[in-house]
Coordinates of C-alpha atoms in Angstrom, one line a residue:
Chain B
X1 CA -98.0 -121.7 65.3
X2 CA -95.4 -119.6 65.1
X3 CA -97.2 -115.8 63.8
X4 CA -96.0 -114.5 61.0
X5 CA -94.2 -110.8 61.4
X6 CA -94.7 -109.4 58.0
X7 CA -97.3 -106.7 57.1
X8 CA -100.9 -108.5 56.5
X9 CA -104.4 -106.0 56.1
X10 CA -104.4 -106.6 60.1
X11 CA -100.6 -104.5 60.2
X12 CA -102.3 -101.8 59.1
X13 CA -105.1 -101.6 62.0
X14 CA -102.3 -99.4 63.8
X15 CA -100.9 -97.2 61.2
X16 CA -105.0 -96.0 60.6
X17 CA -105.9 -96.1 64.3
X18 CA -102.2 -93.0 64.1
X19 CA -102.7 -91.8 61.6
X20 CA -106.4 -90.7 62.8
X21 CA -105.5 -89.6 66.5
X22 CA -103.1 -86.9 63.9
X23 CA -105.7 -86.4 62.3
X24 CA -108.3 -85.6 65.2
X25 CA -105.3 -83.5 67.2
X26 CA -105.3 -82.2 64.1
X27 CA -108.8 -80.7 64.0
X28 CA -110.7 -77.0 65.2
X29 CA -112.2 -78.1 68.6
X30 CA -116.1 -76.3 69.3
X31 CA -114.1 -74.5 71.8
X32 CA -111.3 -73.2 69.6
X33 CA -110.4 -70.5 71.9
X34 CA -107.2 -69.9 72.6
X35 CA -105.6 -71.9 74.9
X36 CA -108.0 -74.2 74.0
X37 CA -106.7 -77.2 76.1
X38 CA -106.7 -80.5 74.0
X39 CA -105.0 -84.2 74.7
X40 CA -102.3 -86.0 72.5
X41 CA -104.1 -88.2 70.9
X42 CA -101.2 -89.0 68.3
X43 CA -98.8 -89.3 71.5
X44 CA -101.5 -91.8 73.6
X45 CA -101.4 -94.3 70.6
X46 CA -98.1 -93.6 70.0
X47 CA -97.7 -95.0 73.2
X48 CA -100.5 -97.8 73.4
X49 CA -98.8 -99.3 70.3
X50 CA -95.2 -99.4 71.2
X51 CA -95.5 -101.2 74.4
X52 CA -97.9 -103.9 73.1
X53 CA -96.8 -104.0 68.7
X54 CA -93.6 -102.0 68.3
X55 CA -92.8 -103.9 64.9
X56 CA -95.9 -101.8 63.5
X57 CA -95.1 -98.5 64.2
X58 CA -91.3 -98.4 63.7
X59 CA -89.8 -96.1 64.5
X60 CA -89.8 -93.9 60.6
X61 CA -94.1 -94.6 61.3
X62 CA -92.9 -92.2 63.8
X63 CA -90.8 -89.9 61.9
X64 CA -93.5 -89.3 58.5
X65 CA -96.5 -89.0 61.3
X66 CA -94.2 -86.6 63.9
X67 CA -93.5 -84.6 60.5
X68 CA -96.9 -83.8 58.8
X69 CA -98.3 -82.1 62.4
X70 CA -96.3 -81.1 62.6
X71 CA -95.8 -79.4 58.7
X72 CA -99.4 -79.4 58.2
X73 CA -100.2 -77.5 62.1
X74 CA -97.6 -75.0 61.6
X75 CA -95.2 -76.0 65.0
X76 CA -92.0 -76.4 63.8
X77 CA -91.1 -79.6 61.4
X78 CA -88.7 -82.2 63.1
X79 CA -90.4 -81.3 66.4
X80 CA -93.1 -83.7 66.8
X81 CA -91.6 -86.7 65.2
X82 CA -89.1 -86.0 68.1
X83 CA -90.7 -85.9 71.3
X84 CA -92.2 -89.5 69.8
X85 CA -89.1 -90.8 69.1
X86 CA -87.4 -90.1 71.9
X87 CA -89.9 -91.3 73.3
X88 CA -90.0 -94.7 71.7
X89 CA -86.2 -94.9 72.6
X90 CA -86.9 -95.0 76.6
X91 CA -89.4 -96.9 76.2
X92 CA -87.4 -99.6 74.9
X93 CA -85.9 -100.1 77.9
X94 CA -89.1 -100.2 80.1
X95 CA -91.5 -102.6 77.3
X96 CA -90.3 -104.9 78.9
X97 CA -91.6 -104.5 82.9
X98 CA -94.3 -103.0 82.3
X99 CA -95.4 -105.5 80.3
X100 CA -94.7 -108.0 83.0
X101 CA -97.2 -105.3 85.8
X102 CA -100.2 -104.9 83.7
X103 CA -102.9 -102.5 83.0
X104 CA -102.1 -100.6 85.8
X105 CA -98.6 -100.0 85.2
X106 CA -98.4 -99.8 81.7
X107 CA -100.7 -96.7 82.4
X108 CA -98.7 -94.7 85.2
X109 CA -95.8 -95.2 82.0
X110 CA -97.7 -92.6 80.7
X111 CA -96.5 -90.5 83.2
X112 CA -92.7 -90.3 82.2
X113 CA -93.1 -90.4 78.9
X114 CA -95.5 -87.3 79.1
X115 CA -93.0 -85.1 81.5
X116 CA -90.5 -85.9 78.3
X117 CA -92.0 -85.2 75.8
X118 CA -93.4 -81.4 77.2
X119 CA -90.1 -80.6 78.7
X120 CA -88.5 -80.9 74.8
X121 CA -91.1 -79.4 73.2
X122 CA -92.3 -77.0 75.8
X123 CA -87.7 -75.8 76.0
X124 CA -87.9 -75.9 72.2
X125 CA -90.3 -73.7 71.7
X126 CA -88.9 -71.1 74.1
X127 CA -85.1 -70.8 72.3
X128 CA -87.1 -71.0 69.2
X129 CA -89.5 -67.5 70.7
X130 CA -86.4 -66.8 72.8
X131 CA -87.9 -66.9 76.4
X132 CA -89.6 -68.8 78.7
X133 CA -92.9 -70.3 77.7
X134 CA -95.9 -70.5 79.8
X135 CA -95.4 -74.2 81.3
X136 CA -99.2 -74.4 82.2
X137 CA -100.6 -75.2 78.7
X138 CA -97.8 -77.4 78.1
X139 CA -98.8 -79.3 82.2
X140 CA -102.5 -79.3 81.5
X141 CA -102.4 -81.4 77.9
X142 CA -100.0 -84.0 79.5
X143 CA -102.5 -84.5 82.1
X144 CA -106.0 -84.8 80.1
X145 CA -103.5 -87.2 76.9
X146 CA -102.2 -88.5 80.9
X147 CA -106.4 -88.8 81.8
X148 CA -107.2 -90.1 78.5
X149 CA -105.6 -92.9 77.9
X150 CA -108.0 -95.6 80.3
X151 CA -110.1 -95.5 77.2
X152 CA -108.0 -94.8 74.2
X153 CA -106.9 -98.2 75.6
X154 CA -109.6 -99.9 76.0
X155 CA -110.3 -99.2 73.0
X156 CA -107.3 -99.7 71.2
X157 CA -107.8 -102.6 73.4
X158 CA -110.8 -104.1 71.4
X159 CA -109.1 -104.1 68.2
X160 CA -105.8 -105.7 69.3
X161 CA -108.3 -108.8 70.7
X162 CA -110.9 -109.1 67.4
X163 CA -108.1 -108.7 65.1
X164 CA -105.5 -112.9 65.4
X165 CA -103.4 -112.0 63.9
X166 CA -101.9 -109.0 66.3
X167 CA -103.6 -111.0 69.5
X168 CA -101.4 -113.5 69.4
X169 CA -98.2 -111.5 67.8
X170 CA -98.2 -109.7 71.3
X171 CA -98.4 -112.9 73.6
X172 CA -95.0 -113.5 71.7
Chain G
X1 CA -85.4 -130.2 64.3
X2 CA -82.6 -129.9 67.5
X3 CA -80.6 -126.8 66.9
X4 CA -77.0 -127.4 66.6
X5 CA -73.8 -126.9 69.6
X6 CA -72.7 -123.4 69.6
X7 CA -74.6 -122.2 67.1
X8 CA -76.0 -118.3 68.5
X9 CA -78.0 -118.0 65.1
X10 CA -81.7 -116.9 66.8
X11 CA -79.6 -114.8 69.1
X12 CA -77.5 -113.1 67.0
X13 CA -80.6 -113.0 63.8
X14 CA -82.2 -110.6 67.1
X15 CA -78.8 -109.3 68.7
X16 CA -78.3 -107.2 65.0
X17 CA -82.2 -106.6 64.0
X18 CA -81.8 -104.9 68.0
X19 CA -78.6 -103.4 66.7
X20 CA -80.6 -102.6 63.4
X21 CA -83.5 -100.3 65.1
X22 CA -81.5 -98.6 67.1
X23 CA -79.2 -97.0 64.5
X24 CA -82.4 -96.8 62.5
X25 CA -84.4 -94.9 65.4
X26 CA -80.5 -92.3 65.7
X27 CA -81.0 -91.6 62.3
X28 CA -84.3 -90.7 62.0
X29 CA -83.8 -88.4 65.5
X30 CA -80.0 -87.0 64.2
X31 CA -82.5 -86.0 60.8
X32 CA -85.4 -85.1 63.4
X33 CA -83.2 -82.1 64.4
X34 CA -82.1 -81.3 61.6
X35 CA -85.5 -79.8 59.7
X36 CA -85.7 -78.7 63.4
X37 CA -82.7 -77.0 62.1
X38 CA -82.5 -76.8 59.0
X39 CA -86.6 -74.9 59.6
X40 CA -85.4 -72.4 61.3
X41 CA -82.9 -71.5 58.9
X42 CA -84.3 -71.5 55.7
X43 CA -88.1 -70.7 56.5
X44 CA -89.0 -70.8 52.6
X45 CA -88.3 -74.2 52.1
X46 CA -90.3 -75.2 55.5
X47 CA -93.5 -71.7 54.3
X48 CA -93.1 -74.3 50.6
X49 CA -93.6 -78.0 52.1
X50 CA -95.8 -76.9 55.1
X51 CA -98.3 -74.6 52.8
X52 CA -97.7 -78.2 50.3
X53 CA -99.1 -80.8 53.7
X54 CA -101.8 -77.9 54.3
X55 CA -103.1 -78.5 50.1
X56 CA -103.5 -82.2 51.5
X57 CA -104.6 -82.5 54.6
X58 CA -107.5 -79.4 54.7
X59 CA -109.6 -81.8 52.6
X60 CA -108.8 -84.0 54.3
X61 CA -110.0 -83.1 58.3
X62 CA -113.2 -80.2 56.3
X63 CA -114.1 -84.7 55.7
X64 CA -113.6 -85.2 59.7
X65 CA -114.7 -81.8 60.8
X66 CA -118.6 -82.5 58.9
X67 CA -119.2 -84.7 62.3
X68 CA -117.7 -82.5 65.1
X69 CA -119.8 -79.3 63.6
X70 CA -122.8 -81.9 63.3
X71 CA -122.4 -83.0 67.9
X72 CA -121.7 -78.8 68.6
X73 CA -124.9 -78.0 66.4
X74 CA -126.9 -80.6 68.1
X75 CA -125.4 -79.6 71.7
X76 CA -126.8 -75.7 70.7
X77 CA -129.8 -76.6 69.2
X78 CA -130.5 -77.8 72.6
X79 CA -129.0 -75.2 74.8
X80 CA -130.9 -72.6 73.3
X81 CA -134.5 -74.5 73.5
X82 CA -133.4 -74.2 76.7
X83 CA -133.0 -70.8 77.0
X84 CA -135.1 -69.3 74.5
X85 CA -136.3 -66.6 77.2
X86 CA -133.3 -65.4 78.5
X87 CA -132.2 -64.6 74.7
X88 CA -134.7 -63.1 73.3
X89 CA -134.8 -60.7 75.9
X90 CA -130.5 -60.1 74.3
X91 CA -131.1 -60.1 71.4
X92 CA -134.3 -57.6 72.2
X93 CA -131.9 -55.2 73.9
X94 CA -129.0 -55.8 71.4
X95 CA -131.1 -55.1 68.6
X96 CA -132.4 -52.0 69.5
X97 CA -128.3 -50.6 70.4
X98 CA -127.3 -51.8 67.1
X99 CA -130.2 -49.9 65.4
X100 CA -129.7 -46.6 67.7
X101 CA -125.4 -47.5 66.5
X102 CA -126.8 -47.7 62.6
X103 CA -128.3 -43.7 63.4
X104 CA -125.2 -42.4 64.4
X105 CA -123.0 -44.4 61.9
X106 CA -125.0 -42.5 59.0
X107 CA -124.1 -39.1 61.3
X108 CA -120.8 -39.7 61.4
X109 CA -121.2 -41.0 58.4
X110 CA -122.0 -37.4 56.4
X111 CA -119.9 -35.5 59.1
X112 CA -117.2 -37.1 58.1
X113 CA -118.0 -36.2 53.9
X114 CA -118.0 -33.0 55.0
X115 CA -114.6 -32.5 57.2
X116 CA -112.5 -34.2 54.4
X117 CA -114.2 -31.9 51.5
X118 CA -113.3 -28.7 53.7
X119 CA -110.3 -29.9 54.4
X120 CA -109.5 -31.3 51.0
X121 CA -107.9 -34.3 51.9
X122 CA -108.0 -36.8 48.1
X123 CA -110.6 -39.1 48.4
X124 CA -109.0 -42.7 47.4
X125 CA -111.6 -45.3 47.6
X126 CA -110.0 -48.2 47.5
X127 CA -112.7 -51.4 46.3
X128 CA -112.8 -54.1 49.9
X129 CA -113.9 -57.5 48.7
X130 CA -114.4 -59.9 50.8
X131 CA -113.3 -63.8 50.6
X132 CA -115.2 -66.5 53.2
X133 CA -112.9 -69.5 53.8
X134 CA -114.3 -72.5 56.4
X135 CA -111.8 -73.9 59.7
X136 CA -110.9 -77.1 59.0
X137 CA -107.8 -77.4 61.8
X138 CA -105.8 -76.0 64.2
X139 CA -102.6 -75.8 65.3
X140 CA -103.6 -79.1 67.3
X141 CA -100.3 -78.0 70.2
X142 CA -100.3 -76.3 73.3
X143 CA -98.0 -72.8 71.4
X144 CA -99.2 -72.8 68.0
X145 CA -102.0 -70.4 67.7
X146 CA -103.1 -70.5 63.8
X147 CA -105.8 -72.1 61.9
X148 CA -105.9 -73.8 58.5
X149 CA -108.6 -72.7 56.0
X150 CA -110.1 -75.1 52.8
X151 CA -109.4 -72.0 50.4
X152 CA -106.1 -71.0 49.0
X153 CA -104.6 -69.4 46.3
X154 CA -106.8 -70.7 43.8
X155 CA -109.1 -69.0 46.1
X156 CA -107.8 -66.4 45.6
X157 CA -106.2 -66.1 48.8
X158 CA -102.5 -64.7 49.4
X159 CA -100.3 -63.7 52.8
X160 CA -100.5 -61.0 54.7
X161 CA -104.8 -60.5 53.9
X162 CA -106.7 -60.1 57.8
X163 CA -109.4 -61.9 58.3
X164 CA -111.8 -61.4 60.5
X165 CA -115.0 -62.7 61.8
X166 CA -118.1 -60.1 62.5
X167 CA -117.3 -58.7 65.8
X168 CA -113.6 -58.1 64.6
X169 CA -110.1 -59.1 63.2
X170 CA -108.9 -62.8 64.1
X171 CA -105.3 -63.0 62.3
X172 CA -103.7 -62.6 59.0
X173 CA -102.9 -65.4 56.5
X174 CA -99.3 -66.7 57.2
X175 CA -99.2 -68.9 54.6
X176 CA -101.0 -70.0 51.7
X177 CA -100.8 -73.1 48.8
X178 CA -103.0 -74.0 46.4
X179 CA -106.1 -75.0 48.4
X180 CA -104.9 -74.2 51.5
X181 CA -103.9 -72.0 54.2
X182 CA -103.0 -70.9 57.4
X183 CA -103.8 -67.1 59.6
X184 CA -101.6 -66.7 62.5
X185 CA -103.9 -65.6 65.3
X186 CA -103.6 -62.4 67.2
X187 CA -103.2 -63.9 70.1
X188 CA -99.7 -66.3 69.4
X189 CA -96.8 -64.8 70.2
X190 CA -94.9 -64.3 66.7
X191 CA -97.7 -62.0 66.5
X192 CA -97.6 -58.2 66.3
X193 CA -100.0 -55.9 64.9
X194 CA -99.7 -52.1 64.8
X195 CA -102.7 -50.6 66.6
X196 CA -104.2 -47.5 67.3
X197 CA -106.2 -47.1 70.1
X198 CA -108.3 -45.4 68.7
X199 CA -109.6 -42.4 71.4
X200 CA -106.2 -41.2 72.3
X201 CA -105.6 -41.6 69.3
X202 CA -101.5 -44.0 71.3
X203 CA -100.0 -45.8 69.0
X204 CA -98.8 -49.4 69.8
X205 CA -98.4 -53.2 69.0
X206 CA -100.8 -55.6 70.6
X207 CA -98.2 -58.8 71.3
X208 CA -99.4 -61.8 71.4
X209 CA -98.5 -64.2 74.6
X210 CA -101.4 -67.2 73.9
X211 CA -103.0 -66.7 76.6
X212 CA -106.6 -64.5 75.9
X213 CA -105.9 -61.5 76.9
X214 CA -102.2 -59.6 74.6
X215 CA -100.6 -56.8 75.9
X216 CA -99.6 -53.4 73.8
X217 CA -96.3 -53.4 73.7
X218 CA -93.7 -49.8 72.6
X219 CA -96.7 -47.5 73.4
X220 CA -96.2 -43.9 73.7
X221 CA -95.0 -41.8 77.9
X222 CA -98.1 -40.4 78.4
X223 CA -100.9 -42.3 76.5
X224 CA -104.3 -40.8 77.5
X225 CA -106.9 -44.0 77.1
X226 CA -109.2 -45.9 78.9
X227 CA -110.3 -49.0 80.3
X228 CA -112.5 -49.8 77.8
X229 CA -111.4 -47.8 74.6
X230 CA -111.6 -48.6 70.9
X231 CA -108.5 -50.5 69.1
X232 CA -108.1 -50.8 66.2
X233 CA -105.4 -51.6 63.7
X234 CA -102.9 -48.8 62.8
X235 CA -102.3 -49.3 59.3
X236 CA -98.9 -48.6 60.3
X237 CA -96.1 -50.5 58.4
X238 CA -98.9 -51.8 55.8
X239 CA -99.3 -55.5 57.8
X240 CA -102.0 -55.0 58.2
X241 CA -105.9 -52.4 57.0
X242 CA -106.0 -49.4 59.1
X243 CA -109.5 -49.0 61.4
X244 CA -110.8 -53.2 61.3
X245 CA -111.3 -54.2 64.9
X246 CA -109.3 -55.5 67.4
X247 CA -111.0 -55.2 70.7
X248 CA -111.5 -53.0 73.8
X249 CA -109.0 -52.0 76.1
X250 CA -109.2 -54.9 79.9
X251 CA -106.9 -53.9 82.0
X252 CA -104.0 -51.0 82.6
X253 CA -101.9 -52.1 85.8
X254 CA -98.0 -51.6 86.3
X255 CA -97.3 -50.7 82.7
X256 CA -99.2 -53.8 81.6
X257 CA -102.1 -53.1 79.3
X258 CA -103.7 -56.0 77.8
X259 CA -106.9 -55.9 75.4
X260 CA -109.8 -58.2 74.9
X261 CA -110.6 -59.7 71.5
X262 CA -114.8 -58.9 71.1
X263 CA -114.4 -62.9 68.5
X264 CA -116.4 -65.2 69.6
X265 CA -113.0 -68.3 70.1
X266 CA -115.9 -71.0 70.5
X267 CA -117.9 -70.1 67.1
X268 CA -115.1 -69.5 64.6
X269 CA -116.4 -72.1 61.3
X270 CA -115.6 -69.6 58.9
X271 CA -113.5 -66.5 58.1
X272 CA -113.9 -63.6 56.1
X273 CA -111.0 -62.4 53.9
X274 CA -110.5 -58.9 53.0
X275 CA -108.7 -58.1 49.1
X276 CA -107.3 -55.1 49.6
X277 CA -104.7 -53.0 47.6
X278 CA -102.4 -51.4 50.0
X279 CA -101.8 -48.1 50.7
X280 CA -98.4 -47.7 48.3
X281 CA -95.4 -46.8 50.3
X282 CA -93.6 -43.4 49.7
X283 CA -90.9 -44.4 47.5
X284 CA -92.8 -45.6 45.4
X285 CA -96.2 -42.8 45.5
X286 CA -96.8 -40.1 43.0
X287 CA -95.4 -37.4 44.0
X288 CA -98.0 -34.5 44.9
X289 CA -97.6 -31.2 42.9
X290 CA -95.7 -28.3 43.5
X291 CA -97.0 -26.1 45.1
X292 CA -95.8 -22.4 46.4
X293 CA -94.8 -22.0 49.7
X294 CA -96.9 -18.6 51.8
X295 CA -93.0 -16.8 52.5
X296 CA -91.8 -17.0 49.7

């Protein structure tokens, strides 16, 4: 049976998961020390849904989420939106290849995305700061995001399996 | 239904959809770049938008913060039970030190007042009031060191107010919405604070570089301080009121001087914001009464 690609109650689940991830990114950590490092939950969630159901996180939602995160977090507005959109653009050509080769390759496919996003953020912020900023925080954030991705994918995959509309559409 | 020979409708539709997706993506990428440039060029618009979104985000983040704080409190309680003897010994020693400082502070206050009377220093008493605000969010990035508070203009917070804890200066308010405010930490690479080394009187600028040890820049040629000396806000430029504790000099090697703050960054839940009446600029201040010089 062909699955409708229209919006349904289940189709807001990817959006809600992305909003939750953005909120978690903004929450103060228990150890709120300067340079306290944390993974980028929003990037991990957007990567997952872009691979499995890109139609439920279209570019305009990535733009809105990214811009909101920047403005709420005091970052230059447009930076996170640009990162998410460029990552999506890159993943368009890799997506089918990654899906054919299973979960592990999907996980490792995150690495070049993190590299692209990290270099972009570091570059733009260094230009705005008028000098090269330390690279270590970017590398650490990318490493943490890469490390937590399997857990994140497991959780989101659980959601994907429990929602028949999403699951059937993902097969196709 | 059999498809007609030569009918490429579904394929054409898919190609059109792909083209529209690409165009849409390209437009949004262009819009993001425009926002980046506009945000830099017109800071007022960006600040207004940021304050507005902070007003929306603060209550949401405050809601999510509850479980985070509860988990941390649970871990703290377990840790406290395990380390109760050590903590008691530490607290007894700290109490003994603080009582000694209390006596010394009272003696110095009396001495200070006597000296001011002798020098006929006009006593200008700025009544200081404090506001307390809860931290509900941070910057969410590795480069921006800023905190979001759940109080704003409606609660009396204004741009420029210093944010402190009992240990010392945390940062200052850079953006205020109606119900939220953003504090830039002293460690952020955008932070510049005029300070003075208490012992030697050397003035400098405390410059954040996103590390835990911000640097002292623009020091005099032959500074007279030593490692361990206290660093306070100097009040120069009217940026912050003078006398707020910043930290102690941690290292002074090869012309690089770094300061370690006493703030416990792992225990930041609430900040105290100082409402002060700023020192009037010379143009605005009333001129002193005319005096007759000794030579005339």
